[in-house]
Tab-separated table of C-alpha atoms and ligand atoms in Angstrom:
chain	number	residue	atom	x	y	z
P	9	MET	CA	-21.260	30.293	-14.773
P	10	ASP	CA	-18.724	31.733	-12.162
P	11	ASP	CA	-15.412	33.138	-13.410
P	12	ARG	CA	-13.416	32.485	-10.631
P	13	TYR	CA	-13.285	29.335	-12.336
P	14	ASP	CA	-12.584	29.457	-15.566
P	15	VAL	CA	-8.602	29.116	-14.062
P	16	LEU	CA	-9.913	24.869	-14.032
P	17	ALA	CA	-9.906	24.733	-17.941
P	18	ASP	CA	-7.026	26.838	-18.086
P	19	ALA	CA	-5.075	24.099	-16.145
P	20	ALA	CA	-6.706	21.820	-18.634
P	21	ARG	CA	-5.738	23.391	-21.815
P	22	LEU	CA	-2.136	23.393	-20.404
P	23	GLY	CA	-2.316	20.036	-19.277
P	24	ARG	CA	-3.444	18.468	-22.512
P	25	GLU	CA	-0.701	20.227	-24.573
P	26	PHE	CA	1.957	18.693	-22.901
P	27	VAL	CA	0.185	15.504	-22.513
P	28	ASP	CA	0.018	16.467	-25.965
P	29	GLY	CA	4.281	17.309	-26.251
P	30	LEU	CA	5.014	14.040	-23.702
P	31	ALA	CA	6.146	11.854	-27.007
P	32	GLU	CA	8.802	14.279	-28.525
P	33	ARG	CA	9.972	16.067	-25.868
P	34	HIS	CA	13.606	16.253	-24.509
P	35	VAL	CA	12.577	13.176	-22.257
P	36	GLY	CA	14.639	14.353	-19.224
P	37	ALA	CA	14.999	18.306	-17.454
P	38	THR	CA	16.583	20.718	-19.876
P	39	ALA	CA	17.066	23.455	-16.433
P	40	GLY	CA	18.785	23.037	-14.357
P	41	VAL	CA	17.745	23.544	-10.204
P	42	ALA	CA	19.510	26.799	-9.631
P	43	GLU	CA	17.810	27.866	-12.973
P	44	LEU	CA	14.235	26.749	-12.048
P	45	ARG	CA	14.338	28.534	-8.767
P	46	GLU	CA	15.600	31.634	-10.451
P	47	ARG	CA	12.255	30.954	-12.314
P	48	LEU	CA	10.035	29.797	-10.139
P	49	ALA	CA	10.885	31.849	-6.382
P	50	ARG	CA	8.613	35.137	-7.158
P	51	PRO	CA	8.221	37.505	-4.488
P	52	LEU	CA	5.165	36.132	-2.426
P	53	THR	CA	2.665	39.150	-2.780
P	54	ALA	CA	1.148	40.288	0.383
P	55	ALA	CA	-2.388	40.918	-2.052
P	56	GLY	CA	-2.057	37.630	-4.258
P	57	GLU	CA	-2.308	38.246	-7.483
P	58	ASP	CA	-4.474	36.593	-9.997
P	59	PRO	CA	-5.206	32.083	-10.204
P	60	ARG	CA	-5.118	32.489	-14.151
P	61	VAL	CA	-1.374	34.319	-14.269
P	62	VAL	CA	-0.751	31.825	-11.695
P	63	ILE	CA	-1.636	29.130	-13.224
P	64	ALA	CA	-0.242	30.222	-16.085
P	65	GLU	CA	3.225	31.226	-14.824
P	66	LEU	CA	3.749	28.387	-12.749
P	67	ALA	CA	3.191	26.062	-15.776
P	68	ALA	CA	5.550	28.360	-17.945
P	69	ASP	CA	8.274	28.933	-15.112
P	70	ALA	CA	7.918	24.944	-14.235
P	71	ASP	CA	7.970	23.552	-17.478
P	72	PRO	CA	11.934	23.110	-18.235
P	73	GLY	CA	11.958	21.319	-14.950
P	74	LEU	CA	9.313	18.786	-15.917
P	75	THR	CA	10.514	15.032	-17.412
P	76	ALA	CA	8.269	13.344	-19.765
P	77	SER	CA	8.121	10.299	-17.572
P	78	ALA	CA	4.744	10.165	-18.216
P	79	GLY	CA	5.484	9.152	-22.248
P	80	PRO	CA	6.840	6.603	-24.017
P	81	ARG	CA	10.516	6.956	-23.421
P	82	TYR	CA	10.970	7.631	-20.238
P	83	PHE	CA	12.628	4.233	-18.257
P	84	GLY	CA	13.753	5.415	-14.907
P	85	PHE	CA	13.205	3.978	-11.600
P	86	VAL	CA	10.110	2.278	-11.836
P	87	VAL	CA	7.851	5.026	-12.884
P	88	GLY	CA	4.714	4.467	-14.788
P	89	GLY	CA	3.001	7.053	-17.014
P	90	ALA	CA	-0.858	8.178	-16.573
P	91	LEU	CA	-3.173	6.674	-18.616
P	92	PRO	CA	-6.042	9.670	-20.151
P	93	ALA	CA	-9.231	8.272	-18.117
P	94	ALA	CA	-6.944	8.226	-14.549
P	95	VAL	CA	-5.380	11.509	-15.344
P	96	ALA	CA	-9.387	13.259	-15.980
P	97	ALA	CA	-10.449	11.767	-13.098
P	98	ASP	CA	-7.923	13.033	-11.000
P	99	TRP	CA	-8.202	16.626	-12.067
P	100	LEU	CA	-12.229	15.388	-11.316
P	101	THR	CA	-11.372	14.135	-7.313
P	102	SER	CA	-9.344	17.530	-7.210
P	103	ALA	CA	-12.646	19.951	-7.967
P	104	TRP	CA	-14.863	17.765	-5.504
P	105	ASP	CA	-12.852	17.679	-2.884
P	106	GLN	CA	-13.910	15.259	-1.219
P	107	ASN	CA	-12.266	14.050	2.678
P	108	GLY	CA	-11.626	10.071	1.606
P	109	GLY	CA	-11.795	9.343	4.879
P	110	GLY	CA	-15.365	7.182	4.710
P	111	THR	CA	-18.856	7.028	3.813
P	112	LEU	CA	-19.133	9.803	6.349
P	113	THR	CA	-17.508	12.305	4.597
P	114	THR	CA	-17.863	11.365	1.016
P	115	PRO	CA	-20.333	8.648	0.570
P	116	GLY	CA	-20.183	8.349	-3.170
P	117	LEU	CA	-16.185	8.365	-3.319
P	118	ALA	CA	-15.988	5.505	-0.805
P	119	VAL	CA	-18.348	3.467	-2.505
P	120	VAL	CA	-16.154	4.698	-5.774
P	121	GLU	CA	-12.914	3.221	-3.964
P	122	ALA	CA	-14.829	0.508	-2.748
P	123	VAL	CA	-15.096	-0.967	-6.211
P	124	ALA	CA	-12.093	-0.582	-7.178
P	125	ALA	CA	-10.142	-2.563	-4.571
P	126	ASP	CA	-13.563	-5.291	-5.306
P	127	TRP	CA	-11.563	-4.770	-9.226
P	128	VAL	CA	-7.728	-5.092	-8.086
P	129	ARG	CA	-8.506	-8.475	-4.935
P	130	ASP	CA	-10.544	-9.821	-8.495
P	131	LEU	CA	-7.268	-8.820	-10.936
P	132	LEU	CA	-5.332	-10.359	-8.664
P	133	GLY	CA	-7.273	-13.338	-7.793
P	134	LEU	CA	-7.184	-12.855	-4.465
P	135	ALA	CA	-10.014	-13.651	-2.007
P	136	PRO	CA	-12.794	-10.748	-1.584
P	137	GLU	CA	-12.661	-10.665	2.187
P	138	CYS	CA	-8.893	-9.686	2.260
P	139	GLY	CA	-8.750	-5.389	3.352
P	140	VAL	CA	-7.818	-2.678	1.079
P	141	GLY	CA	-5.810	0.718	1.726
P	142	PHE	CA	-5.059	3.165	-0.663
P	143	VAL	CA	-2.175	4.772	0.230
P	144	THR	CA	0.548	6.959	-1.055
P	145	GLY	CA	2.612	4.272	-2.621
P	146	CYS	CA	4.370	1.240	-1.779
P	147	GLN	CA	5.795	2.557	1.303
P	148	MET	CA	3.150	3.410	3.295
P	149	ALA	CA	2.006	-0.187	2.130
P	150	HIS	CA	4.723	-1.454	3.766
P	151	VAL	CA	4.081	0.295	6.870
P	152	THR	CA	0.265	-0.187	6.617
P	153	CYS	CA	0.933	-4.031	5.757
P	154	LEU	CA	3.712	-3.999	8.505
P	155	ALA	CA	1.643	-2.715	11.020
P	156	ALA	CA	-1.352	-5.192	10.582
P	157	ALA	CA	1.316	-7.901	10.718
P	158	ARG	CA	2.886	-6.799	13.997
P	159	HIS	CA	-0.335	-6.387	15.081
P	160	ALA	CA	-1.492	-10.029	14.337
P	161	VAL	CA	2.264	-12.017	15.226
P	162	LEU	CA	1.562	-9.863	18.656
P	163	ALA	CA	-1.475	-10.499	19.194
P	164	ASP	CA	-1.250	-13.968	18.602
P	165	ALA	CA	1.442	-13.657	21.626
P	166	GLY	CA	-0.998	-12.165	23.533
P	167	TRP	CA	0.879	-8.638	23.288
P	168	ASN	CA	-1.343	-5.490	22.582
P	169	VAL	CA	0.496	-3.773	20.821
P	170	GLU	CA	-1.804	-0.986	19.984
P	171	THR	CA	-2.501	-0.189	23.432
P	172	ASP	CA	0.960	-1.405	25.566
P	173	GLY	CA	3.297	-0.536	22.994
P	174	LEU	CA	5.968	-1.979	22.278
P	175	GLN	CA	8.550	-1.632	25.122
P	176	GLY	CA	8.374	-5.162	26.924
P	177	ALA	CA	6.522	-6.782	23.995
P	178	PRO	CA	7.509	-10.319	23.274
P	179	SER	CA	10.596	-10.146	20.855
P	180	LEU	CA	9.690	-9.300	17.338
P	181	ARG	CA	11.694	-10.261	14.528
P	182	VAL	CA	11.859	-9.568	10.961
P	183	VAL	CA	13.287	-11.422	8.237
P	184	ALA	CA	14.042	-9.939	4.722
P	185	GLY	CA	15.654	-11.013	1.489
P	186	ALA	CA	19.417	-9.493	1.001
P	187	HIS	CA	17.617	-7.834	-2.128
P	188	ALA	CA	14.566	-6.047	-0.172
P	189	HIS	CA	13.900	-2.917	-1.180
P	190	ILE	CA	14.698	-0.240	0.874
P	191	THR	CA	11.316	0.941	1.483
P	192	ILE	CA	11.240	-2.741	4.001
P	193	ALA	CA	14.285	-1.479	6.249
P	194	ARG	CA	12.089	2.076	6.477
P	195	ALA	CA	8.736	0.826	7.657
P	196	CYS	CA	10.642	-1.509	10.054
P	197	ARG	CA	12.038	1.669	11.398
P	198	ILE	CA	8.979	3.708	10.978
P	199	LEU	CA	7.253	0.706	13.513
P	200	GLY	CA	9.695	1.285	16.187
P	201	LEU	CA	10.647	-2.916	14.717
P	202	GLY	CA	14.374	-1.559	13.707
P	203	ALA	CA	16.149	-1.367	9.840
P	204	ASP	CA	19.449	-3.101	11.386
P	205	THR	CA	17.915	-5.494	13.694
P	206	ILE	CA	15.737	-7.585	10.026
P	207	ARG	CA	17.672	-10.499	9.571
P	208	VAL	CA	18.308	-11.025	5.814
P	209	VAL	CA	18.363	-13.775	3.830
P	210	PRO	CA	21.429	-14.488	1.199
P	211	ALA	CA	19.579	-13.929	-2.288
P	212	ASP	CA	20.881	-15.690	-5.711
P	213	ALA	CA	22.514	-14.192	-7.840
P	214	GLU	CA	19.047	-12.198	-9.586
P	215	GLY	CA	18.918	-11.413	-6.095
P	216	ARG	CA	16.441	-14.132	-5.262
P	217	MET	CA	16.083	-15.237	-1.647
P	218	LEU	CA	17.037	-17.934	-0.993
P	219	PRO	CA	14.696	-20.479	0.620
P	220	GLY	CA	16.975	-22.994	2.421
P	221	GLU	CA	18.065	-20.205	4.051
P	222	LEU	CA	15.112	-18.741	5.156
P	223	GLY	CA	14.624	-21.716	6.660
P	224	VAL	CA	17.502	-21.742	8.494
P	225	ALA	CA	17.077	-18.105	9.297
P	226	LEU	CA	13.480	-18.872	10.726
P	227	GLY	CA	14.533	-21.789	13.051
P	228	GLU	CA	16.673	-19.936	15.153
P	229	HIS	CA	14.142	-16.987	17.082
P	230	ASP	CA	11.615	-18.823	19.193
P	231	GLY	CA	8.655	-15.711	19.342
P	232	PRO	CA	7.296	-13.584	17.174
P	233	GLN	CA	8.456	-13.001	12.752
P	234	ILE	CA	7.629	-11.402	10.144
P	235	VAL	CA	8.741	-12.692	6.829
P	236	CYS	CA	9.140	-9.739	3.558
P	237	ALA	CA	9.296	-11.697	0.054
P	238	GLN	CA	9.755	-10.237	-3.263
P	239	ALA	CA	7.618	-9.903	-6.343
P	240	GLY	CA	9.797	-8.091	-8.439
P	241	GLU	CA	13.159	-6.790	-7.686
P	242	VAL	CA	13.841	-3.520	-8.099
P	243	ASN	CA	16.980	-3.822	-10.278
P	244	THR	CA	16.234	-7.456	-12.035
P	245	GLY	CA	13.276	-7.993	-11.453
P	246	ALA	CA	12.993	-11.265	-10.231
P	247	PHE	CA	10.831	-13.287	-8.054
P	248	ASP	CA	11.129	-14.708	-4.877
P	249	PRO	CA	10.122	-18.205	-4.295
P	250	LEU	CA	6.881	-17.403	-2.726
P	251	GLU	CA	5.127	-20.823	-2.823
P	252	GLU	CA	8.100	-22.145	-0.681
P	253	ILE	CA	8.714	-18.929	1.228
P	254	VAL	CA	4.720	-19.299	2.272
P	255	GLY	CA	4.972	-22.781	2.930
P	256	LEU	CA	8.113	-22.030	5.500
P	257	CYS	CA	6.406	-19.012	6.997
P	258	ARG	CA	2.662	-21.554	7.427
P	259	ALA	CA	4.825	-23.909	8.960
P	260	SER	CA	6.863	-21.347	11.674
P	261	ARG	CA	3.943	-19.635	11.998
P	262	ALA	CA	5.543	-16.429	10.625
P	263	TRP	CA	3.677	-14.117	9.291
P	264	CYS	CA	4.328	-13.725	5.374
P	265	HIS	CA	4.179	-10.297	3.690
P	266	VAL	CA	5.209	-9.501	0.028
P	267	ASP	CA	6.926	-6.597	-1.661
P	268	GLY	CA	4.844	-6.153	-5.110
P	269	ALA	CA	5.392	-2.450	-6.162
P	270	PHE	CA	5.272	-3.477	-9.688
P	271	GLY	CA	5.477	-6.968	-10.117
P	272	LEU	CA	2.479	-7.886	-8.461
P	273	TRP	CA	0.852	-7.026	-11.530
P	274	ALA	CA	2.431	-10.217	-13.516
P	275	ALA	CA	-0.664	-12.201	-11.894
P	276	VAL	CA	-3.142	-10.645	-14.642
P	277	ASP	CA	-0.460	-12.144	-17.618
P	278	PRO	CA	-1.608	-15.794	-17.710
P	279	ALA	CA	2.370	-16.488	-19.676
P	280	ARG	CA	4.160	-14.915	-16.508
P	281	ARG	CA	1.668	-15.987	-13.364
P	282	HIS	CA	3.868	-18.730	-12.649
P	283	LEU	CA	6.485	-16.133	-11.843
P	284	LEU	CA	3.959	-15.236	-8.669
P	285	ARG	CA	3.329	-19.267	-8.242
P	286	GLY	CA	1.696	-19.103	-4.313
P	287	PHE	CA	1.256	-15.443	-3.797
P	288	GLU	CA	-2.230	-15.548	-2.798
P	289	GLN	CA	-1.148	-17.839	0.696
P	290	ALA	CA	0.610	-14.540	1.671
P	291	ASP	CA	-0.300	-12.345	4.734
P	292	SER	CA	-0.337	-8.929	3.274
P	293	TRP	CA	1.006	-7.448	-0.018
P	294	ALA	CA	2.417	-4.410	-0.947
P	295	THR	CA	1.610	-2.331	-4.594
P	296	ASP	CA	1.172	0.478	-6.023
P	297	GLY	CA	-0.973	2.238	-8.783
P	298	HIS	CA	1.674	4.552	-10.147
P	299	LYS	CA	3.846	2.704	-11.285
P	300	TRP	CA	2.129	0.277	-13.646
P	301	LEU	CA	-1.144	0.580	-13.581
P	302	ASN	CA	-0.367	3.624	-14.931
P	303	VAL	CA	-2.125	5.862	-12.141
P	304	PRO	CA	-0.895	9.406	-11.692
P	305	TYR	CA	1.533	10.281	-8.158
P	306	ASP	CA	0.283	9.135	-5.994
P	307	CYS	CA	-1.325	5.654	-5.251
P	308	GLY	CA	-0.092	2.792	-3.517
P	309	ILE	CA	-2.371	-0.560	-1.863
P	310	ALA	CA	-2.019	-2.200	1.267
P	311	ILE	CA	-3.320	-5.752	1.098
P	312	VAL	CA	-4.221	-7.897	4.075
P	313	ALA	CA	-5.865	-11.112	3.985
P	314	ASP	CA	-7.328	-11.021	7.280
P	315	ALA	CA	-9.466	-7.957	7.052
P	316	ALA	CA	-9.907	-7.377	10.712
P	317	ARG	CA	-5.905	-7.470	11.009
P	318	GLN	CA	-5.934	-4.204	9.114
P	319	ARG	CA	-8.557	-2.708	11.111
P	320	GLY	CA	-7.005	-4.083	14.388
P	321	ALA	CA	-4.322	-1.676	13.725
P	322	MET	CA	-4.996	1.076	11.415
P	323	ALA	CA	-8.971	1.886	12.772
P	324	SER	CA	-9.220	4.954	15.034
P	325	THR	CA	-12.312	6.687	16.145
P	326	ALA	CA	-13.315	9.696	18.792
P	327	ASP	CA	-16.203	11.366	19.663
P	328	TYR	CA	-17.281	13.249	17.063
P	329	ILE	CA	-17.419	9.651	14.622
P	330	PRO	CA	-19.770	7.494	14.806
P	331	ALA	CA	-18.778	3.721	14.757
P	332	ASN	CA	-18.608	3.019	10.711
P	333	ASP	CA	-22.245	0.495	10.380
P	334	SER	CA	-21.825	-0.007	6.811
P	335	ASP	CA	-20.200	-2.465	4.358
P	336	VAL	CA	-18.746	0.087	2.458
P	337	PRO	CA	-14.785	-0.062	4.344
P	338	TRP	CA	-13.669	3.493	5.348
P	339	GLY	CA	-9.904	5.067	4.372
P	340	VAL	CA	-9.542	5.891	8.194
P	341	GLU	CA	-10.157	1.620	9.214
P	342	SER	CA	-7.442	0.445	6.690
P	343	THR	CA	-4.777	2.932	5.909
P	344	PRO	CA	-1.997	5.227	8.576
P	345	GLU	CA	-4.238	8.379	7.264
P	346	PHE	CA	-7.397	10.218	8.764
P	347	SER	CA	-8.436	12.710	6.126
P	348	ARG	CA	-7.385	11.883	3.108
P	349	ARG	CA	-7.360	11.802	-0.913
P	350	ALA	CA	-9.859	9.474	-2.078
P	351	ARG	CA	-7.120	8.141	-4.458
P	352	ALA	CA	-9.043	4.926	-5.620
P	353	VAL	CA	-10.584	7.351	-8.134
P	354	PRO	CA	-8.243	7.429	-10.899
P	355	LEU	CA	-7.427	3.808	-10.182
P	356	TYR	CA	-11.224	2.392	-10.523
P	357	ALA	CA	-10.949	5.169	-13.861
P	358	ALA	CA	-8.083	3.399	-15.204
P	359	LEU	CA	-9.315	0.191	-14.610
P	360	ARG	CA	-12.412	0.816	-16.326
P	361	ALA	CA	-10.977	2.340	-19.267
P	362	LEU	CA	-8.705	-0.842	-19.668
P	363	GLY	CA	-10.520	-3.698	-18.799
P	364	ARG	CA	-9.652	-7.286	-18.455
P	365	ASP	CA	-7.265	-7.203	-21.008
P	366	GLY	CA	-5.849	-3.930	-21.106
P	367	VAL	CA	-4.404	-4.363	-17.952
P	368	ARG	CA	-3.376	-7.610	-18.924
P	369	ASP	CA	-2.102	-6.180	-22.400
P	370	LEU	CA	-0.438	-3.101	-20.442
P	371	VAL	CA	1.988	-5.958	-18.594
P	372	ALA	CA	2.854	-7.964	-21.548
P	373	GLY	CA	3.545	-5.108	-23.855
P	374	CYS	CA	6.141	-3.487	-21.691
P	375	CYS	CA	7.567	-6.870	-20.960
P	376	ALA	CA	7.904	-7.201	-24.458
P	377	HIS	CA	9.287	-4.009	-25.198
P	378	ALA	CA	11.304	-4.756	-22.577
P	379	GLN	CA	12.479	-7.340	-24.262
P	380	ARG	CA	13.068	-6.208	-27.115
P	381	MET	CA	15.792	-3.906	-25.852
P	382	ALA	CA	17.263	-6.288	-24.440
P	383	ALA	CA	18.226	-7.682	-27.712
P	384	ARG	CA	18.831	-5.447	-29.748
P	385	LEU	CA	20.896	-3.919	-26.859
P	386	ASP	CA	22.440	-7.514	-26.867
P	387	ALA	CA	23.521	-7.726	-30.287
P	388	HIS	CA	25.994	-4.988	-29.695
P	389	ALA	CA	29.606	-6.402	-29.003
P	390	ALA	CA	30.310	-3.563	-26.295
P	391	ALA	CA	27.190	-4.219	-24.285
P	392	GLU	CA	26.538	-6.775	-22.140
P	393	ILE	CA	23.032	-7.719	-20.601
P	394	LEU	CA	22.986	-9.012	-16.860
P	395	ASN	CA	19.686	-9.821	-16.113
P	396	GLU	CA	17.300	-12.788	-17.103
P	397	VAL	CA	15.233	-10.292	-18.570
P	398	VAL	CA	11.383	-12.012	-16.765
P	399	LEU	CA	9.711	-9.154	-16.368
P	400	ASN	CA	9.764	-5.573	-17.764
P	401	GLN	CA	13.696	-5.033	-15.792
P	402	VAL	CA	16.722	-4.979	-18.009
P	403	LEU	CA	20.463	-3.808	-16.275
P	404	VAL	CA	22.528	-3.319	-19.485
P	405	ARG	CA	26.385	-2.947	-18.754
P	406	PHE	CA	29.170	-1.358	-20.907
P	407	ALA	CA	32.842	-2.395	-21.748
P	408	GLY	CA	32.394	-3.759	-18.869
P	409	SER	CA	33.410	-0.947	-17.556
P	410	ASP	CA	31.907	1.077	-14.735
P	411	GLU	CA	33.471	4.667	-16.612
P	412	VAL	CA	32.206	3.571	-20.251
P	413	THR	CA	28.579	2.784	-18.171
P	414	ASP	CA	28.363	6.159	-16.544
P	415	ALA	CA	29.412	7.863	-19.090
P	416	VAL	CA	26.916	6.970	-21.553
P	417	ILE	CA	23.892	6.710	-19.002
P	418	GLU	CA	24.662	10.568	-18.791
P	419	ARG	CA	25.101	10.962	-23.095
P	420	VAL	CA	21.538	9.067	-23.173
P	421	GLN	CA	20.319	11.933	-20.807
P	422	ARG	CA	21.473	14.571	-22.183
P	423	ASP	CA	21.006	13.083	-25.554
P	424	GLY	CA	16.924	13.227	-24.865
P	425	VAL	CA	15.594	10.446	-27.078
P	426	CYS	CA	15.343	8.855	-23.815
P	427	TRP	CA	16.125	8.242	-20.634
P	428	ALA	CA	17.489	5.175	-18.165
P	429	GLY	CA	19.406	5.973	-14.595
P	430	GLY	CA	22.138	3.754	-13.294
P	431	SER	CA	22.689	1.685	-10.350
P	432	ARG	CA	25.106	-0.900	-8.760
P	433	TRP	CA	24.466	-4.798	-9.446
P	434	HIS	CA	26.935	-7.223	-7.630
P	435	GLY	CA	29.370	-4.577	-7.376
P	436	VAL	CA	29.545	-2.997	-10.949
P	437	ILE	CA	27.496	-0.361	-12.458
P	438	VAL	CA	24.921	-0.543	-14.765
P	439	MET	CA	22.121	1.251	-16.626
P	440	ARG	CA	18.739	0.692	-15.398
P	441	ILE	CA	16.084	-0.063	-18.072
P	442	SER	CA	12.167	-0.079	-16.949
P	443	VAL	CA	9.357	-0.576	-19.139
P	444	SER	CA	6.752	0.915	-17.310
P	445	GLY	CA	4.469	3.292	-19.657
P	446	TRP	CA	1.661	2.688	-21.440
P	447	GLN	CA	2.278	4.901	-23.952
P	448	THR	CA	6.177	2.694	-24.946
P	449	THR	CA	5.874	0.701	-28.271
P	450	ALA	CA	7.919	-1.509	-30.045
P	451	ALA	CA	9.294	1.573	-32.112
P	452	ASP	CA	9.780	3.726	-28.879
P	453	ALA	CA	11.863	0.624	-27.813
P	454	ASP	CA	13.645	-0.135	-31.042
P	455	ARG	CA	14.258	3.947	-31.223
P	456	SER	CA	15.507	4.082	-27.492
P	457	ALA	CA	17.811	0.881	-27.793
P	458	ASP	CA	19.717	2.264	-30.776
P	459	ALA	CA	19.732	6.463	-28.952
P	460	ILE	CA	21.711	4.395	-26.455
P	461	LEU	CA	23.924	2.241	-28.843
P	462	ALA	CA	24.670	5.727	-29.580
P	463	ALA	CA	25.128	6.964	-27.193
P	464	LEU	CA	27.974	4.214	-26.058
P	465	ASP	CA	29.389	4.339	-29.716
P	466	ALA	CA	30.443	8.036	-29.331
P	467	VAL	CA	31.252	7.459	-25.951
P	468	THR	CA	33.755	4.727	-26.798
P	469	ALA	CA	34.992	6.708	-30.433
D	4	PLP	C1	10.358	-3.449	-5.363
D	4	PLP	C2	9.568	-1.823	-4.633
D	4	PLP	N1	9.418	-1.668	-3.576
D	4	PLP	C3	8.688	-0.713	-2.504
D	4	PLP	C4	8.842	0.219	-3.826
D	4	PLP	C5	8.536	1.441	-3.051
D	4	PLP	O1	7.574	2.290	-3.662
D	4	PLP	P1	7.063	3.519	-3.472
D	4	PLP	O2	7.986	4.949	-4.544
D	4	PLP	O3	5.460	3.461	-4.633
D	4	PLP	O4	6.521	4.385	-2.250
D	4	PLP	C6	9.823	0.257	-4.975
D	4	PLP	C7	9.735	1.607	-5.904
D	4	PLP	O5	10.744	1.144	-6.877
D	4	PLP	C8	10.185	-1.098	-5.503
D	4	PLP	O6	10.518	-1.247	-6.376
């Protein structure tokens, strides 16, 4: 064995120690940025250092700045854990160090990604012809899907945006709900569609786009339009009425894109698939592996019903790259990347390890734990649940007060039994709880709810 690679065994041991400690570690980071800088900003030497020392010290120095976000009681943002098989596959992906651009550079991993794409379409119940691109996250999935949308609606209006750009193009309007995730506006910014020119459609109290208002909006513009609907609002988990929205888009020849960063996976749970009714008829969908599928960062998924539209927006070639004559899609044709990590490899391992039932149970389990936490919190006189808990998201406010709610959030984070962040909902401060990790059990849900209520009691004592 080449002892220059002994450091890989060190990394495996250190990684193992970290994941073994996840369940009982203080959930938030315990060191501040200044301390971490002090620990990590060692002098960059001229001669370099022994890789084993580098890795040992890196792990020790960063440790107090790490959060147990992959553990069972982290409920911040929408952060999934990382399944053991997926972590192991991720390590292998690094060891293999393949350029995941396509079959030319790595036939093995291009086929792994093609199989993962088959499984994703199959699990979601989408047509096998859909194009699938594996990108860094839902943000880049939006960029990919909306680039395909821009390509398609302008091509249908007789304009080639790939060759001629946007200057002088027919006026293209993006329409989105009032609670569209910020990454939609950012994708529009990146694509030259403008963030502030998005026509915002009012939403109901849960954040669901109002279809009647969408009808009005679509009628205002005589030209190409792209509608961005949502499956899983980032605060409430609410679903836009997709069946009606898709119908309105069809009638106006507008492209319908669905942001389902986490909510799209409700499709695998028979008890929740109805929340997505009609979603299969949309034109594109953006989702994540690194949220609810519990694949380690980073893994986003861009799906486009008409794969040719996706290739039309993304494919690029060069004299030194022959055309793809295989039936295996290339990442370079379905994503904005050229050289790229084969980031569907951990997804492949996660889906195989879970199986169909495991994916369903993961989604259903998180939703059940969210409901359990909501019920336990709601039983306290000074806690109020502000959303309909239809998925894995809970919004809770304490003592009807911004100050108390902020103080409870701060105290919970400091106590370290669990971690939840804050948000603003209808103008007031709330605690957001997102149950997205495979490790969370009913006991973790109870222990976390009790820790939150203990913090509330301490703050209001
Ligand atoms: C609804 C929704 N869309 C998009 C995103 C962005 O996803 P990512 O962070 O993977 O880019 C998020 C992130 O939480 C989200 O909740």
